[in-house]
PDB file of C-alpha atoms in Angstrom:
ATOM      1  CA  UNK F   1      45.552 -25.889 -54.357  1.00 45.00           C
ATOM      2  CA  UNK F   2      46.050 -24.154 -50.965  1.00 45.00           C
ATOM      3  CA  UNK F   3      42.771 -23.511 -48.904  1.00 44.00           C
ATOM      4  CA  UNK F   4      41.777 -19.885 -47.529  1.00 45.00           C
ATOM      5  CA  UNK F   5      42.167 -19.778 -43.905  1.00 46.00           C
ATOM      6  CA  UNK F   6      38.697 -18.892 -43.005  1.00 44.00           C
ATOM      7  CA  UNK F   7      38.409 -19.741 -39.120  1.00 45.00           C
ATOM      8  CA  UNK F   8      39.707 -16.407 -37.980  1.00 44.00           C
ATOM      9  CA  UNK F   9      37.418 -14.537 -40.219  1.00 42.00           C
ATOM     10  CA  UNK F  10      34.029 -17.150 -39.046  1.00 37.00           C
ATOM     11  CA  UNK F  11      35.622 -15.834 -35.683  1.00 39.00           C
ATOM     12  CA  UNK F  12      35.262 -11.991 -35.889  1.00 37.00           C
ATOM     13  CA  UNK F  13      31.837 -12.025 -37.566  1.00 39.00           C
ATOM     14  CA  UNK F  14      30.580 -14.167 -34.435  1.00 40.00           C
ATOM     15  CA  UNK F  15      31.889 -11.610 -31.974  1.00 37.00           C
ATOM     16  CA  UNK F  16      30.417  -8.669 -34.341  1.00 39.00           C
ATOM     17  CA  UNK F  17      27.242 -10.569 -34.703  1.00 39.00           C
ATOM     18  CA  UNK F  18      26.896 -10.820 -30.656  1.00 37.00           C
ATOM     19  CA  UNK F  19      27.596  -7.558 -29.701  1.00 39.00           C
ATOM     20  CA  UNK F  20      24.835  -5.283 -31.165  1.00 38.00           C
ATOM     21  CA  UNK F  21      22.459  -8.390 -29.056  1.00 36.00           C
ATOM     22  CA  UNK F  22      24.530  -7.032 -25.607  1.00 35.00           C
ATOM     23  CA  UNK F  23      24.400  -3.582 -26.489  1.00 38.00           C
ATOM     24  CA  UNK F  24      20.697  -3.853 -26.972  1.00 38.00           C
ATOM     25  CA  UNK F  25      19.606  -5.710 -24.072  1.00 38.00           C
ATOM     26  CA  UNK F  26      16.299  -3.999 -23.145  1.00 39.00           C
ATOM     27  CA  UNK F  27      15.677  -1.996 -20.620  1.00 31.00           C
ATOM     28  CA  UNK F  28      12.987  -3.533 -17.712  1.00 35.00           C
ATOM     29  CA  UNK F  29      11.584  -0.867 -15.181  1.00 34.00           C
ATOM     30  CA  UNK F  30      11.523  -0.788 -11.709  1.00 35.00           C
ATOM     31  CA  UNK F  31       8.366  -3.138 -11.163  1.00 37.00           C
ATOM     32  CA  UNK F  32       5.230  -1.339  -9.495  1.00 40.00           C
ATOM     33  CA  UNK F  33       3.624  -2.422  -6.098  1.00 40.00           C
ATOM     34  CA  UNK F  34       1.853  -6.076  -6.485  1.00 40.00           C
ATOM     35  CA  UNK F  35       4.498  -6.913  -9.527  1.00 38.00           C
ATOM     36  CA  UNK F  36       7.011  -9.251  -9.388  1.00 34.00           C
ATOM     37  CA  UNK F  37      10.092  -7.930  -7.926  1.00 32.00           C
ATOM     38  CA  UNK F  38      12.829  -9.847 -10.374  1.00 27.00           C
ATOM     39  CA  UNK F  39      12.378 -10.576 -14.230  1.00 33.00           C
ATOM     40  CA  UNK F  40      11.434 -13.789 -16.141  1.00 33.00           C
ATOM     41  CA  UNK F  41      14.239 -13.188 -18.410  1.00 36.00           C
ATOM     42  CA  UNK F  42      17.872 -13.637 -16.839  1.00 35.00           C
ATOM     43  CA  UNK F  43      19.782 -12.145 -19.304  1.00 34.00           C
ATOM     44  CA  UNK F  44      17.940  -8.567 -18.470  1.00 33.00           C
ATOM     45  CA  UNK F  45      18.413  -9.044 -14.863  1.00 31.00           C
ATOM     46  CA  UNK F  46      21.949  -9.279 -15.142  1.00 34.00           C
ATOM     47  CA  UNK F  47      22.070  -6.136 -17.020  1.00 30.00           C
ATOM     48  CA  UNK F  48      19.923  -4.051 -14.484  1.00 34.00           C
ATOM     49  CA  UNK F  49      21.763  -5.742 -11.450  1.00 34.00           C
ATOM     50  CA  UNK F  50      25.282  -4.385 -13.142  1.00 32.00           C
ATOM     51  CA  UNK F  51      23.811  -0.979 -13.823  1.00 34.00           C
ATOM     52  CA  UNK F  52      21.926  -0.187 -11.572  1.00 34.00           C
ATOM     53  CA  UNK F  53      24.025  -0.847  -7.938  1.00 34.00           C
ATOM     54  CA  UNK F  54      22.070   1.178  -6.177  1.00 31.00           C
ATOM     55  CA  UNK F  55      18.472  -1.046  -6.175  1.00 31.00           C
ATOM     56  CA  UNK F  56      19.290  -2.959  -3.803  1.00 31.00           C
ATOM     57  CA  UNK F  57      19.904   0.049  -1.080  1.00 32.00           C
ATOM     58  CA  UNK F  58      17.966   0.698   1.706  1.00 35.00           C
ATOM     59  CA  UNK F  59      15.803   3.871   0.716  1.00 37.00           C
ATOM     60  CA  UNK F  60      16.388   6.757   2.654  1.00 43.00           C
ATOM     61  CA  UNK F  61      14.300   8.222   5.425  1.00 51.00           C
ATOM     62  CA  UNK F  62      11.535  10.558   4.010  1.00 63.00           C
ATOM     63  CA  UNK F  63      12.043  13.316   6.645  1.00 71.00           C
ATOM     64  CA  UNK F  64      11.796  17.261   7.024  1.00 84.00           C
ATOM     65  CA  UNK F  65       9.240  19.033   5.055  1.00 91.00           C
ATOM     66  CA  UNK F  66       9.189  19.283   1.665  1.00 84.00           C
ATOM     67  CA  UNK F  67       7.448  22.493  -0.341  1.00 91.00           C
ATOM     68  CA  UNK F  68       5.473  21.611  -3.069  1.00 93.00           C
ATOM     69  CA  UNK F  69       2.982  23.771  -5.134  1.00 94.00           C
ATOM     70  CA  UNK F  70      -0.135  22.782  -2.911  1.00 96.00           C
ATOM     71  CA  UNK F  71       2.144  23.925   0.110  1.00 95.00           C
ATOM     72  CA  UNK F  72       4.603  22.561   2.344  1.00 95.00           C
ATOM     73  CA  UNK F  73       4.004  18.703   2.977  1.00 96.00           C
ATOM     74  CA  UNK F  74       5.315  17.490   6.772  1.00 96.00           C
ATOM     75  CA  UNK F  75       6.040  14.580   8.050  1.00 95.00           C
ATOM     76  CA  UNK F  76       2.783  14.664  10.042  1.00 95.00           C
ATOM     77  CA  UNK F  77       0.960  15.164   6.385  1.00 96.00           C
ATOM     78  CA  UNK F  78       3.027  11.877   4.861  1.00 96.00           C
ATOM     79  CA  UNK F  79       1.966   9.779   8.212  1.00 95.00           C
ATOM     80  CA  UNK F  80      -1.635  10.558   7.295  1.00 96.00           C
ATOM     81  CA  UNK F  81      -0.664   9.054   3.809  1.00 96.00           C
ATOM     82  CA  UNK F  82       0.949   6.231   4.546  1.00 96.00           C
ATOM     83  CA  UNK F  83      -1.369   5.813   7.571  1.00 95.00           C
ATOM     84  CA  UNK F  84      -4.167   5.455   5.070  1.00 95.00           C
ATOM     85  CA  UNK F  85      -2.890   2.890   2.642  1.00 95.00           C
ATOM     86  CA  UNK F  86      -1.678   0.545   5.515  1.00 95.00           C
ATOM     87  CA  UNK F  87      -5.469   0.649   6.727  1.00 94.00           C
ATOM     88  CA  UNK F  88      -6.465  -0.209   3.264  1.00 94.00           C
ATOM     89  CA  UNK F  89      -4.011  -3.389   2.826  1.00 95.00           C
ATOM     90  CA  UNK F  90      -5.578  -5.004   6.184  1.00 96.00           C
ATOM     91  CA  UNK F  91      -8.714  -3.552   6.203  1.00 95.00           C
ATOM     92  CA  UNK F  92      -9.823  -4.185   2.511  1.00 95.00           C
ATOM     93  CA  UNK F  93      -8.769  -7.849   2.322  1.00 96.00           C
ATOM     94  CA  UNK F  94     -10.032  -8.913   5.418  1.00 97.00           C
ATOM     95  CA  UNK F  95     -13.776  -7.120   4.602  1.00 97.00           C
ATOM     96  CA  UNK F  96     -13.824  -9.045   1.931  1.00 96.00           C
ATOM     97  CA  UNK F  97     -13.343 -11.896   3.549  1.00 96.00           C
ATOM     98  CA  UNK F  98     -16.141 -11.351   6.414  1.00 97.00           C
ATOM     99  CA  UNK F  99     -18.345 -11.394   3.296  1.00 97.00           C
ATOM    100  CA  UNK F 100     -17.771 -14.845   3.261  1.00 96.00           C
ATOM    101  CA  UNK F 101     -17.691 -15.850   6.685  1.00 96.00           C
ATOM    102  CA  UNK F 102     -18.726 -13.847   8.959  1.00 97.00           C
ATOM    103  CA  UNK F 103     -21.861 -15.759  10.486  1.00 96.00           C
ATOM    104  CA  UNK F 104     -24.447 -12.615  10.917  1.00 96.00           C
ATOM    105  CA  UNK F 105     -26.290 -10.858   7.700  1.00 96.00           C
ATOM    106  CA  UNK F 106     -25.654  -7.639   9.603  1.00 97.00           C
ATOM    107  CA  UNK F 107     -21.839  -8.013   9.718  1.00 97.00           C
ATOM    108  CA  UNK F 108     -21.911  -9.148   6.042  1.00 97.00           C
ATOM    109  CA  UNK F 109     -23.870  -6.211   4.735  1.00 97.00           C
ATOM    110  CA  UNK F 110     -21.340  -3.864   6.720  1.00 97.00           C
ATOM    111  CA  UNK F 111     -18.465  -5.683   5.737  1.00 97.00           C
ATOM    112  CA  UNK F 112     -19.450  -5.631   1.602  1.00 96.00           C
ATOM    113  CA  UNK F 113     -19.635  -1.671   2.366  1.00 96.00           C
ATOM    114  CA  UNK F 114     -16.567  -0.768   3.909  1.00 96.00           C
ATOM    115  CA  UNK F 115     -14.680  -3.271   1.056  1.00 95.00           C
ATOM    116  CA  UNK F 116     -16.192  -1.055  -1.307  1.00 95.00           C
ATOM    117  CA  UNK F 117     -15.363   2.264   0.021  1.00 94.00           C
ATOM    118  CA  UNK F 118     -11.810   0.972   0.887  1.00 94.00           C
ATOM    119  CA  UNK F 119     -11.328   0.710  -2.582  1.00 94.00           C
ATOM    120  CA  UNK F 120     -12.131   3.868  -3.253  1.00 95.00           C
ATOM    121  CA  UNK F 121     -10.027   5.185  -0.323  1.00 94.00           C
ATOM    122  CA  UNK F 122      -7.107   3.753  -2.047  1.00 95.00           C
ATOM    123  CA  UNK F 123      -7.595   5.066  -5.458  1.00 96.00           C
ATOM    124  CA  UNK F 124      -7.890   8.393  -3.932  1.00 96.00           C
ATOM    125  CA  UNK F 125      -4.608   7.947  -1.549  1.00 96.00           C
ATOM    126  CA  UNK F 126      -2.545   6.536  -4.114  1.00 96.00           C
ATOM    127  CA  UNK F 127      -3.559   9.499  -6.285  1.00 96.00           C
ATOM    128  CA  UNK F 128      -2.227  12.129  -3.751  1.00 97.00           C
ATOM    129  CA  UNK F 129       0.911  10.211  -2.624  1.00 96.00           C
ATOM    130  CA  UNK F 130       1.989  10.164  -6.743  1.00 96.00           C
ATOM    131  CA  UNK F 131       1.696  13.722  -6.959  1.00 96.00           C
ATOM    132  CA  UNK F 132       3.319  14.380  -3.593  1.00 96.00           C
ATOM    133  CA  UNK F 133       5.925  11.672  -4.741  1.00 95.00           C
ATOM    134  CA  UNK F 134       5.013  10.166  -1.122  1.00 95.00           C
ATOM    135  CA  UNK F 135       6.617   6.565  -1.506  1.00 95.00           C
ATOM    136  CA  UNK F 136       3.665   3.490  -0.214  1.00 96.00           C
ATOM    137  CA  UNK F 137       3.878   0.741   1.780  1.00 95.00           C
ATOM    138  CA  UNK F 138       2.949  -2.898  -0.024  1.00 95.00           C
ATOM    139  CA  UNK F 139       2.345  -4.758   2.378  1.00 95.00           C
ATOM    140  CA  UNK F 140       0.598  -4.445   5.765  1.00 95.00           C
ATOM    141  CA  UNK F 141       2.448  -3.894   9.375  1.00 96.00           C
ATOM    142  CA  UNK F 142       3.834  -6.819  11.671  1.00 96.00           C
ATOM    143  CA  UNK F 143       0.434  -5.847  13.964  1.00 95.00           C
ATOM    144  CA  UNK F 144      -2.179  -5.073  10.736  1.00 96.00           C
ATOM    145  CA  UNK F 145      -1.122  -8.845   9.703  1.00 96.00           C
ATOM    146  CA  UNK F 146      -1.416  -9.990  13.239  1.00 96.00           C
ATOM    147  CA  UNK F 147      -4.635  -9.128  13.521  1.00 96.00           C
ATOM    148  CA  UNK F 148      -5.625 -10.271  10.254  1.00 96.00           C
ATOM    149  CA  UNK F 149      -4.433 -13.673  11.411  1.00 97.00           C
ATOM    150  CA  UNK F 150      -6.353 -13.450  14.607  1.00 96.00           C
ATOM    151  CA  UNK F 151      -9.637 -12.790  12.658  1.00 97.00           C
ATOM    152  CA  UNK F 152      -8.785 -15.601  10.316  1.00 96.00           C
ATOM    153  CA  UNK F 153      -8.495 -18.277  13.191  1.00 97.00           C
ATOM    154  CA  UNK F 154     -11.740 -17.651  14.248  1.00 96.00           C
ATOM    155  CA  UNK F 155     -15.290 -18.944  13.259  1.00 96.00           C
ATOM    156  CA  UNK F 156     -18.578 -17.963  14.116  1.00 96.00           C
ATOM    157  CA  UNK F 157     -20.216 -15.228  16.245  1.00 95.00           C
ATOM    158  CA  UNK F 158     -16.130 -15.511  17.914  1.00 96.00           C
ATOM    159  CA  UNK F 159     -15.298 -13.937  14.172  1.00 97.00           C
ATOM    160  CA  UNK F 160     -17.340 -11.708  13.970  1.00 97.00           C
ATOM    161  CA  UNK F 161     -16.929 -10.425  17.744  1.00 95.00           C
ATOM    162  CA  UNK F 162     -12.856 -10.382  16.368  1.00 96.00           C
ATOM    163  CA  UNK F 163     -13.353  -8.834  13.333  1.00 96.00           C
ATOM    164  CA  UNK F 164     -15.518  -6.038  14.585  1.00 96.00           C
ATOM    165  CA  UNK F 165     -13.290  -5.593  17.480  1.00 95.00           C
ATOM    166  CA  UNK F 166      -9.970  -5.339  15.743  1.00 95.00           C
ATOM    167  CA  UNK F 167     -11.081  -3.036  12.614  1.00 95.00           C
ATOM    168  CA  UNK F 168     -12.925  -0.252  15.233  1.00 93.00           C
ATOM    169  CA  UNK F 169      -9.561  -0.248  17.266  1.00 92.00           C
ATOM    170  CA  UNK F 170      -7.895   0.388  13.910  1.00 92.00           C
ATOM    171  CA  UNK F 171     -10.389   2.772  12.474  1.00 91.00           C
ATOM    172  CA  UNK F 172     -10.316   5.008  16.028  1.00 87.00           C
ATOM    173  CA  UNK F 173      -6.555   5.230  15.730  1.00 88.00           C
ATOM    174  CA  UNK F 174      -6.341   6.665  12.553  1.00 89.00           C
ATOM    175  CA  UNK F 175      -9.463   8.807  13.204  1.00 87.00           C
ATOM    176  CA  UNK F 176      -7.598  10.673  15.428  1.00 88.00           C
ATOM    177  CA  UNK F 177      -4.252  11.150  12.978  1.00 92.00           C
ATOM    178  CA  UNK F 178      -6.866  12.726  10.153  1.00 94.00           C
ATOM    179  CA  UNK F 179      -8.170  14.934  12.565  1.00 91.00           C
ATOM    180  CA  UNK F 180      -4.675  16.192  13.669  1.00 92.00           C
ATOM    181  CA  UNK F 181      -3.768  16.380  10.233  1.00 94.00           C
ATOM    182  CA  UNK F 182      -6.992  18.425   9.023  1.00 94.00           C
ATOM    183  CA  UNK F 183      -6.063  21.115  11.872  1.00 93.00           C
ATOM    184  CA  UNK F 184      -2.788  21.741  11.246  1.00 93.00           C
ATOM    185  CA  UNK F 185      -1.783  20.846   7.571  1.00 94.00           C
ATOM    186  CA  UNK F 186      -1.328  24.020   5.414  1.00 95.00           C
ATOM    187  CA  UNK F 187      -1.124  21.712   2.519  1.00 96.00           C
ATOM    188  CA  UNK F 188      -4.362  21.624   0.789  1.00 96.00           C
ATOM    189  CA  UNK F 189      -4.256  18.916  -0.819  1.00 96.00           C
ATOM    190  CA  UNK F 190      -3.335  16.697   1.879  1.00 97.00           C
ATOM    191  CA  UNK F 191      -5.810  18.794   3.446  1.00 96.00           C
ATOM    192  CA  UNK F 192      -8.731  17.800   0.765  1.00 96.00           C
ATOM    193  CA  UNK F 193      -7.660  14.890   1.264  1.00 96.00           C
ATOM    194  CA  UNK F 194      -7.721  14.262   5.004  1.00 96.00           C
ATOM    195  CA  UNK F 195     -11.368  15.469   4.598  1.00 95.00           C
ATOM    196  CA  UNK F 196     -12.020  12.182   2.047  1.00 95.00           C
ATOM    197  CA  UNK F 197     -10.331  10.174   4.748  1.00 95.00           C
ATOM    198  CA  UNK F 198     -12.354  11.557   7.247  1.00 94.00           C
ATOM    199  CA  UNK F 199     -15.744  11.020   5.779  1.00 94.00           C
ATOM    200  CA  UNK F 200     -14.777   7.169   4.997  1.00 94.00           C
ATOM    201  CA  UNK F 201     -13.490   6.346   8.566  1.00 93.00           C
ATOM    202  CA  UNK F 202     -16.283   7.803  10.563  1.00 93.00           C
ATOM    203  CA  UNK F 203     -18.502   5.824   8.148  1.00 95.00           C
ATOM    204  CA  UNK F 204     -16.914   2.666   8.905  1.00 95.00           C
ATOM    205  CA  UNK F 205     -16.479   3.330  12.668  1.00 94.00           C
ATOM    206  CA  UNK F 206     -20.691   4.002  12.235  1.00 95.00           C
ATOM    207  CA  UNK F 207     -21.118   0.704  10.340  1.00 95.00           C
ATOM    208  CA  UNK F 208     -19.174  -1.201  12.752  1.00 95.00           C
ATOM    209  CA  UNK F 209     -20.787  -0.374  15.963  1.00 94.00           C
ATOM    210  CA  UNK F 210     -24.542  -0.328  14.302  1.00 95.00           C
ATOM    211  CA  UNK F 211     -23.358  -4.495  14.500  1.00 95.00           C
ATOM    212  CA  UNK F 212     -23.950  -3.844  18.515  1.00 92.00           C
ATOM    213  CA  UNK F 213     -20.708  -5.776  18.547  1.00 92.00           C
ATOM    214  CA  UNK F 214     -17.875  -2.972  19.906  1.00 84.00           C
ATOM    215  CA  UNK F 215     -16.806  -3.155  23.009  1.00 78.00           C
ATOM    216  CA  UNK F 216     -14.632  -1.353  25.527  1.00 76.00           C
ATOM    217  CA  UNK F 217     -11.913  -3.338  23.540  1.00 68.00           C
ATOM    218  CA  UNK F 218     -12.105  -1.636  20.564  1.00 69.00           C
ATOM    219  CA  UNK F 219     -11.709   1.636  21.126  1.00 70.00           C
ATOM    220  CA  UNK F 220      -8.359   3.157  21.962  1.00 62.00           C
ATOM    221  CA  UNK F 221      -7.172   4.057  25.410  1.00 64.00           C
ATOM    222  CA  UNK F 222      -7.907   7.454  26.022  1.00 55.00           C
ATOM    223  CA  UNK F 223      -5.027   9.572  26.806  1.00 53.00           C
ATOM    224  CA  UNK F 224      -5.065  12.470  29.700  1.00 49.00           C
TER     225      UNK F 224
END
């Protein structure tokens, strides 16, 4: 009796049986700020890294102005935005942390506020830059997170002093962005917005020199 030469069949149905599992390799989205930036699962990298060349491109510079239906959107108005985030990346963290240590009640109770408001702050600017399609920052500047680590090394009434110092130098630069911004935007919802911004800032600029801490140190050079 002569056997059926069955190996080349065995063959094809593995191929055919493989193929639907490579045409069907699920799709993974582009990963959100805080998210991991690469997947658990190998096999779906691959796929994205083949398809997609482009990911790994430098983005392009957001310049110009753009028109949108709340109005044209500038370059001044998108500094405001990002402005705002970065100070909520430092700013929030580091509150947080003067909850903990700072070594005065005072600079505690302040510091529990302006965490809190923060928050808020970047709910609201996260808000406008998705319906501006105004891309974030995730991570703080080179001088946000040098300051953070100066406030860090410190202990005592020497943190406090620090933490005071470098979060009212912060708070008076950006002051003066919104209120450029609030003149001279013709978008009105960056406009709205600046006004949000505004309100939270001065508050915090309020809380931190009610500590009797500021000094001329933490307020920006005046210009003229």
């Amino acid at each position: 009796m002569r056997l059926r030469q069955s190996r080349p069949v065995l063959t094809v149905c593995g191929i055919a049986a493989l193929s639907p599992l490579i045409a069907c390799a699920p799709y993974s989205p582009t990963p959100g700020p805080g998210a991991s930036a690469f997947s658990t699962e190998p096999a779906v990298v691959d796929v994205e890294e083949t398809s997609s060349p482009s990911a790994e491109a430098e983005p392009e510079p957001e310049t110009g102005t753009w028109q949108t239906k709340w109005g044209p959107l500038t370059e001044t108005d998108r500094k405001l935005i990002t402005g705002v985030r970065l100070a909520s990346l430092w700013e929030m963290p580091i509150a947080q942390d003067a909850v903990q240590r700072a070594s005065t009640s005072r600079v505690r109770a302040i510091s529990k506020e302006i965490a809190e408001q923060h928050h808020t702050l970047d709910e609201q600017v996260r808000d406008v830059a998705a319906k501006l399609k105004v891309k974030l920052p995730v991570t703080p500047t080179d001088e946000q997170q040098d300051w953070m680590n100066d406030i860090s090394s410190k202990s005592g009434s020497a943190y406090d002093a620090t933490y005071v110092k470098w979060l009212r130098l912060a708070h008076g630069k950006v002051f003066a962005l919104i209120g450029t911004v609030r003149g001279s935007t013709q978008n009105t919802l960056v406009r709205r917005f600046s006004e949000q911004a505004n309100a939270a800032v001065l508050n915090h600029q309020r809380l931190l020199e009610s500590t009797g801490l500021t000094t001329p140190e933490s307020f920006p050079t005046p210009s003229g």
